[in-house]
CSV table of C-alpha atoms in Angstrom, one decimal:
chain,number,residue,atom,x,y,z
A,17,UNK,CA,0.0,0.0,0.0
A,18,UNK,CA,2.9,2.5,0.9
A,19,UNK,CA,4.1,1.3,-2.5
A,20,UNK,CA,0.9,2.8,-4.2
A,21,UNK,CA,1.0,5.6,-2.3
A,22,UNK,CA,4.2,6.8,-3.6
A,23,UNK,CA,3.1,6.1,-7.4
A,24,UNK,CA,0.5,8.1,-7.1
A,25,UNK,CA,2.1,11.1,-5.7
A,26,UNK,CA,5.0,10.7,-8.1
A,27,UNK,CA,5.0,14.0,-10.4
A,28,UNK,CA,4.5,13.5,-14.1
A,29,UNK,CA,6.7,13.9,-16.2
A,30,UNK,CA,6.5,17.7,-18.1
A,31,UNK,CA,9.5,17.4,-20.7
A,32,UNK,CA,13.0,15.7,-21.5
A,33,UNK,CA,16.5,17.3,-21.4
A,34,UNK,CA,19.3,17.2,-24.2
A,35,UNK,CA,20.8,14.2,-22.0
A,36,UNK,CA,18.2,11.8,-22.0
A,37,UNK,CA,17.6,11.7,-25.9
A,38,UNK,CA,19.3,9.5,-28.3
A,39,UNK,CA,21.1,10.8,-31.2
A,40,UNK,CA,22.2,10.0,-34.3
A,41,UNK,CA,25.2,9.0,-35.6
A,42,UNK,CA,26.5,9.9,-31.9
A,43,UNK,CA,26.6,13.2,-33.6
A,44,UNK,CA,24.7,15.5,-30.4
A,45,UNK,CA,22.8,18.0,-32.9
A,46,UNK,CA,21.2,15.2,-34.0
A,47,UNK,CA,18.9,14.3,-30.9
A,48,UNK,CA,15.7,12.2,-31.1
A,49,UNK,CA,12.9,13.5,-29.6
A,50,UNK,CA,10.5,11.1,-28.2
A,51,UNK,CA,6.3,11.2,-29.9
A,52,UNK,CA,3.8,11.9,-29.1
A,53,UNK,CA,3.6,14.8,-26.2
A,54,UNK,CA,1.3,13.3,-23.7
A,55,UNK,CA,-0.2,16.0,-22.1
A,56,UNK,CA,-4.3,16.4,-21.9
A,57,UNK,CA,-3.9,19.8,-23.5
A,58,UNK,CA,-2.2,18.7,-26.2
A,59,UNK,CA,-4.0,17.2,-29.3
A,60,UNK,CA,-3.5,14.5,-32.1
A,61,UNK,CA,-4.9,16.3,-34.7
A,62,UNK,CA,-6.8,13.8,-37.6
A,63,UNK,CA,-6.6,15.7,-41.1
A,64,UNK,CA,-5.3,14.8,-44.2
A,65,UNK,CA,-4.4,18.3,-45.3
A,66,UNK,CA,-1.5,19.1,-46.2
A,67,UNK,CA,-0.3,22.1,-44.0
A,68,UNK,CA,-0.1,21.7,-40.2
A,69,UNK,CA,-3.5,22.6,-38.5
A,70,UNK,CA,-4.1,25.3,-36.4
A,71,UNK,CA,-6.1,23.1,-33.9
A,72,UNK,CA,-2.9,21.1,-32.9
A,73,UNK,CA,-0.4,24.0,-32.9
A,74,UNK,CA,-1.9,26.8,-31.2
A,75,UNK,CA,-2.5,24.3,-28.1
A,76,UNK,CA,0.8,23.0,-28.0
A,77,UNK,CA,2.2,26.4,-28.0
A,78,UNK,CA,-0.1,27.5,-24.9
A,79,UNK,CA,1.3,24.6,-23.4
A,80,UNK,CA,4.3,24.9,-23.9
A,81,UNK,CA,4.4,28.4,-22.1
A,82,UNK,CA,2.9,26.9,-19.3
A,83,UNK,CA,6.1,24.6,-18.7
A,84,UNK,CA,8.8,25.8,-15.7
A,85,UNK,CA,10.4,28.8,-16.8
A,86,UNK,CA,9.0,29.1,-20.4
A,87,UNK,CA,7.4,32.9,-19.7
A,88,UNK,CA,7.7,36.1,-17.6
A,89,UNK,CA,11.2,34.6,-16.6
A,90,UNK,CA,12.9,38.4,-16.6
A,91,UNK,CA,15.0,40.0,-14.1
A,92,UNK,CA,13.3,43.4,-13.6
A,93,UNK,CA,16.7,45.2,-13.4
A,94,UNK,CA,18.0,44.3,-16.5
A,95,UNK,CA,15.7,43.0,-18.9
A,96,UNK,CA,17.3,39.8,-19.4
A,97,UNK,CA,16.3,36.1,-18.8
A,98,UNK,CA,16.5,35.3,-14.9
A,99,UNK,CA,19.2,31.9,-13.9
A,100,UNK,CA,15.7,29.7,-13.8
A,101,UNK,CA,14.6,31.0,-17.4
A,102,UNK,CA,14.1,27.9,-20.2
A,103,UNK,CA,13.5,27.7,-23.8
A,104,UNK,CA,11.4,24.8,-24.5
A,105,UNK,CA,12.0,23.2,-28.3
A,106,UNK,CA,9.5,20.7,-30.0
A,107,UNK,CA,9.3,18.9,-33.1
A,108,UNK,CA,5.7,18.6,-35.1
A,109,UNK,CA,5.2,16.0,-37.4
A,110,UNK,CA,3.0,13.7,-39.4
A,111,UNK,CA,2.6,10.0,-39.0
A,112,UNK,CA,0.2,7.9,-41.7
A,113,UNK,CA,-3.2,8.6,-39.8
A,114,UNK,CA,-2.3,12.1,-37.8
A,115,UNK,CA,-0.5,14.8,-36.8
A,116,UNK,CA,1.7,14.9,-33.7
A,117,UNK,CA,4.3,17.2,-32.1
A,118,UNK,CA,7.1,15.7,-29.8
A,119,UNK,CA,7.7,15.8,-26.2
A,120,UNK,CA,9.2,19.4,-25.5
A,121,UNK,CA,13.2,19.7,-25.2
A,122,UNK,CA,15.3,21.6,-22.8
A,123,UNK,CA,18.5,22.2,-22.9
A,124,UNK,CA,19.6,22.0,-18.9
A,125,UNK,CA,23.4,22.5,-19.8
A,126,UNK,CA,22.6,26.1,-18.9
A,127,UNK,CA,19.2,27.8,-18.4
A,128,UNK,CA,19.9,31.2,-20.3
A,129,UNK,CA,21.1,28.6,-23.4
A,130,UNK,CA,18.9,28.2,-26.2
A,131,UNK,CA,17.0,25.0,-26.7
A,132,UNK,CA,18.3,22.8,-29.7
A,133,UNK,CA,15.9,21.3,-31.7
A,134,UNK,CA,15.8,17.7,-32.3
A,135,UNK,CA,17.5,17.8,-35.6
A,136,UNK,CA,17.4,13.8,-35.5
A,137,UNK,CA,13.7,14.1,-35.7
A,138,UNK,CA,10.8,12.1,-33.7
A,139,UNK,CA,11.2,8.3,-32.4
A,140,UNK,CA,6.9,8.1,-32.1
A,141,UNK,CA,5.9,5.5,-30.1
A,142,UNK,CA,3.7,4.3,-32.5
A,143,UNK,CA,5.0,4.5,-36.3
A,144,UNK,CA,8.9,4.6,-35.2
A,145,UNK,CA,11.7,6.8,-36.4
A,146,UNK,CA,11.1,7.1,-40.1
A,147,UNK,CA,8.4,10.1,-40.0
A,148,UNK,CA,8.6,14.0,-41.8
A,149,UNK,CA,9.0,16.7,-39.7
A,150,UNK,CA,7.0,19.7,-41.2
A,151,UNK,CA,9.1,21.9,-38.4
A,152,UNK,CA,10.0,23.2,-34.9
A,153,UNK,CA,8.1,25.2,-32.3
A,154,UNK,CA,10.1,27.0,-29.2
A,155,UNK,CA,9.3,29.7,-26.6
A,156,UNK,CA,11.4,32.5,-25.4
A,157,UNK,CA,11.2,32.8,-22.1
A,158,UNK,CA,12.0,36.6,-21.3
A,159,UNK,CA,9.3,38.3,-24.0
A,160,UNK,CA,11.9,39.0,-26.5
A,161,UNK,CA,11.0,38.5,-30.5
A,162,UNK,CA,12.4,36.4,-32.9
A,163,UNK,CA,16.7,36.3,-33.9
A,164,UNK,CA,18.5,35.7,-36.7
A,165,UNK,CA,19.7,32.3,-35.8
A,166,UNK,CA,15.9,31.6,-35.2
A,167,UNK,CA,15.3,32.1,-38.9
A,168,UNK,CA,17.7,29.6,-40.0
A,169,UNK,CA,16.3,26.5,-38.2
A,170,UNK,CA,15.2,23.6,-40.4
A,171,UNK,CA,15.0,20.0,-40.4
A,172,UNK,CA,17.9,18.0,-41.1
A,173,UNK,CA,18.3,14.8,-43.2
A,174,UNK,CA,20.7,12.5,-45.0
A,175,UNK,CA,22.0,12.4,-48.3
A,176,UNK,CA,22.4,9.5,-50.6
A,177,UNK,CA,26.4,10.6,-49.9
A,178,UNK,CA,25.8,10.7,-46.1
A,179,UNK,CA,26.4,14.1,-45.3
A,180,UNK,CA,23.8,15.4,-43.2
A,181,UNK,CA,22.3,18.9,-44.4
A,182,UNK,CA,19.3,21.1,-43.6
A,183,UNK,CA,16.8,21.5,-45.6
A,184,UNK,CA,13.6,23.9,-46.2
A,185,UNK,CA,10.9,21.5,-47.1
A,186,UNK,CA,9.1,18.4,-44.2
A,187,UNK,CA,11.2,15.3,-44.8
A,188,UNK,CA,12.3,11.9,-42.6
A,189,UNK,CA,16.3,11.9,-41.3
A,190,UNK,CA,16.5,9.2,-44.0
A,191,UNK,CA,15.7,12.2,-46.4
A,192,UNK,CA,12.5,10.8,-47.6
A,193,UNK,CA,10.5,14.5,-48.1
A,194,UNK,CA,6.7,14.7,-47.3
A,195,UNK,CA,5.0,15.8,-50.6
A,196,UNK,CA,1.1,17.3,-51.6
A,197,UNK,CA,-1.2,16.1,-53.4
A,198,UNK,CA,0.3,17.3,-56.4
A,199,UNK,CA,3.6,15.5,-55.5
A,200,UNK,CA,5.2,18.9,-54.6
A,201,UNK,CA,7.7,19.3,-51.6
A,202,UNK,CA,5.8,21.0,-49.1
A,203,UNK,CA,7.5,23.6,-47.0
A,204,UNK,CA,8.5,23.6,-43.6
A,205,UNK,CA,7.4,26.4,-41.0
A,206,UNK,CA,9.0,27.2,-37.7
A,207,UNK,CA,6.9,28.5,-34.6
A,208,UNK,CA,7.7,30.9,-31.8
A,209,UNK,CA,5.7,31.6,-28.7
A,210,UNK,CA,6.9,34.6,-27.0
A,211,UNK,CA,5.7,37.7,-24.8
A,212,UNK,CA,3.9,37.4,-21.3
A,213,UNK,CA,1.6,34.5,-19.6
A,214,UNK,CA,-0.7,37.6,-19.7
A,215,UNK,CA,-0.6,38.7,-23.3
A,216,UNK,CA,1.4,35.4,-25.6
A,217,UNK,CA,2.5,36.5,-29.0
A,218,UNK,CA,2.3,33.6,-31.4
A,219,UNK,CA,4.4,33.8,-34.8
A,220,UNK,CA,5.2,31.4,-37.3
A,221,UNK,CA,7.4,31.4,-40.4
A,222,UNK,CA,8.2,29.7,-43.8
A,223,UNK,CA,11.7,29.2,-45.7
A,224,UNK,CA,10.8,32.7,-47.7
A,225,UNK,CA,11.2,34.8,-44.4
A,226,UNK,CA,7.2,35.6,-44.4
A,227,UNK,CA,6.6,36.3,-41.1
A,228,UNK,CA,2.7,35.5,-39.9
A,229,UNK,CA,0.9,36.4,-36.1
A,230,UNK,CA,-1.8,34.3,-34.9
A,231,UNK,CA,-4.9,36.2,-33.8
A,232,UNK,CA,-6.8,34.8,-31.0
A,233,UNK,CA,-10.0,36.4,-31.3
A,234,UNK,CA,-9.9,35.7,-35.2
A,235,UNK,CA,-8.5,32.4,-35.3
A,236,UNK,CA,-6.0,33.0,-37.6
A,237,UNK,CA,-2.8,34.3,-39.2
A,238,UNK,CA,-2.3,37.7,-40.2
A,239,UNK,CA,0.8,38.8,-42.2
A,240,UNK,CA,2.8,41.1,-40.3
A,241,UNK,CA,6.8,41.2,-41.9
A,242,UNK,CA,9.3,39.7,-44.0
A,243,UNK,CA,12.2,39.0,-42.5
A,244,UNK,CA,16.0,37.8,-43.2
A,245,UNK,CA,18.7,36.8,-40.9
A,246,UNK,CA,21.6,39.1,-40.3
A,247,UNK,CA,24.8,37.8,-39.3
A,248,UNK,CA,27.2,39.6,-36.7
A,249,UNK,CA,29.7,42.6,-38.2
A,250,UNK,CA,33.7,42.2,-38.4
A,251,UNK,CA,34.2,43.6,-34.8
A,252,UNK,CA,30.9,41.7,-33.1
A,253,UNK,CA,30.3,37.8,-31.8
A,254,UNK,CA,26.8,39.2,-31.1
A,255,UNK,CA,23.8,38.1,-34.0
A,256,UNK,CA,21.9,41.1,-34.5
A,257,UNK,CA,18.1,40.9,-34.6
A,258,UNK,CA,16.7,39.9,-38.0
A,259,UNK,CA,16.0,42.9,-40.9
A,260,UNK,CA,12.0,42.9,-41.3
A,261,UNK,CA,10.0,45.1,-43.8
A,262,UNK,CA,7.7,46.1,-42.5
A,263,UNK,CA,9.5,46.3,-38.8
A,264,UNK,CA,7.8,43.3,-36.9
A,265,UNK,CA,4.9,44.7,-34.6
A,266,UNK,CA,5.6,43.5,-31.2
A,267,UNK,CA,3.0,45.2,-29.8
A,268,UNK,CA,-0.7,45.6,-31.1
A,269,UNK,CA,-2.9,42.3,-31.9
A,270,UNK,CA,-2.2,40.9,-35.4
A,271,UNK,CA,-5.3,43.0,-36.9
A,272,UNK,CA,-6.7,42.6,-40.2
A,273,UNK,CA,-5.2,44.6,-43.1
C-alpha cells in the first residue's frame, strides 16, 4: 500500500532534457525527440491536409508556455532572462493517420542557453523513427521577439552521400521529403511563442522569411513582416536581430489589413 501511495504522488513527467535523448550517428545535434507529447492539452490532430493545422499548434504552443520557466522569466533590473529561465524546443510531425508534435526539449546544460531542436527528428511510439518533420516550435522565455539564428532552423536529413544537411521542405532523417497532393515538396514552417503568460505572441514562419501572427479572437494568421537573418559585423560575436520590412509589430494584436 505504501508502495501505491508513492506512485500516485509521483509527479508527471513535463518534458525531457538534451541528455536523455538518443542521437544519431552519436553526432549531439542530431537528438531524437520522443512522440507523441502526452499532455491532456495537447491534441493528435486527424486531417489529411496538407499544411499543419491550427487546432494542434496553437494548443501546444499554450502549453508549452505553461512549462517551468517558459514565460515572464525576466530579471526586472535588467531585462534579461533570470538563472531559472528555459526555452522549451518541440518537433511537429506527421505519421500515416495524424498529426503529432514531440515531447518538449530543454536544454539543462545552462538555463539562459537556447533550446536545440531535435534535428534527428521524432522516435513516435507508434509508427517509429522514419516520419517527416514539417518543423520546430520553441518559446522565449523573457518576451523578446524572434533572432537571426531563429530564422535559420530547419530539419535535417541524410544524403544519398551521407552528409547530413538542412533543408527547407518536411522530410524523414532518412531524407524521404513529405509531398502534396500534387507530388510537390511541401514547406516547412517554424513556430515561436513569446511575450507574457498575460498577453502570448504567437508567430510562425516559412523558408521565404514571411513572417505571420496568430490572432486569437480571429483564429487565424495575419501577415505582419518579411524577414531575413543578419549575421554579426567584423568587430561583433553578437547576431543582430533579424531585418523585417515592415519592422515586426511586437505590440498591437495581429489586426486585419
Amino acid at each position: 500500500m505504501l508502495l501505491t501511495f508513492i506512485l500516485a504522488c509521483a509527479p508527471a513527467r513535463r518534458y525531457f532534457s538534451s541528455s536523455e535523448l538518443a542521437t544519431l550517428d552519436n553526432r549531439d545535434i542530431l537528438r531524437v525527440a520522443p512522440g507523441p507529447w502526452e499532455h491532456d492539452a495537447v491534441p493528435t490532430v486527424y486531417s489529411n491536409a496538407t499544411d499543419v493545422p491550427d487546432d494542434l499548434i496553437i494548443p501546444a504552443l499554450a502549453t508549452l508556455m505553461t512549462l517551468p520557466g517558459a514565460t515572464d522569466a525576466c530579471d526586472p533590473s535588467t531585462g534579461r532572462p533570470r538563472a531559472d529561465a528555459a526555452e522549451y524546443c518541440l518537433a511537429v510531425y506527421r505519421t500515416p493517420e495524424d498529426w503529432r508534435v514531440s515531447w518538449p526539449i530543454r536544454n539543462l546544460t545552462g538555463e539562459r542557453s537556447a533550446c536545440t531542436p531535435p534535428f534527428g527528428g521524432v522516435e513516435d511510439k507508434d509508427f517509429g523513427r522514419q516520419l517527416p518533420v514539417f518543423g520546430f516550435a520553441h518559446n522565449h522565455p523573457c518576451g523578446t521577439n524572434m533572432s537571426s539564428s531563429d530564422l535559420r532552423v530547419s530539419p535535417a536529413m541524410k544524403s544519398p552521400e551521407g552528409q547530413w544537411t538542412m533543408v527547407e521542405y518536411a522530410v524523414a532523417p532518412d531524407g524521404s521529403p513529405a509531398r502534396d497532393a500534387r507530388g510537390q515538396l511541401v514547406p516547412v514552417w517554424a513556430w515561436l511563442a513569446t511575450g507574457s503568460s498575460a498577453r502570448p505572441r504567437i508567430y510562425k514562419w516559412n523558408p521565404l522569411g514571411e513572417v505571420f501572427r496568430w490572432n486569437a479572437a480571429a483564429k487565424r494568421w495575419y501577415f505582419q513582416a518579411t524577414c531575413e537573418p543578419q549575421r554579426p559585423g567584423n568587430l561583433s560575436t553578437t547576431l543582430p536581430p533579424p531585418r523585417c520590412v515592415p519592422e515586426l509589430d511586437t505590440m498591437s494584436e495581429a489586426r486585419p489589413e
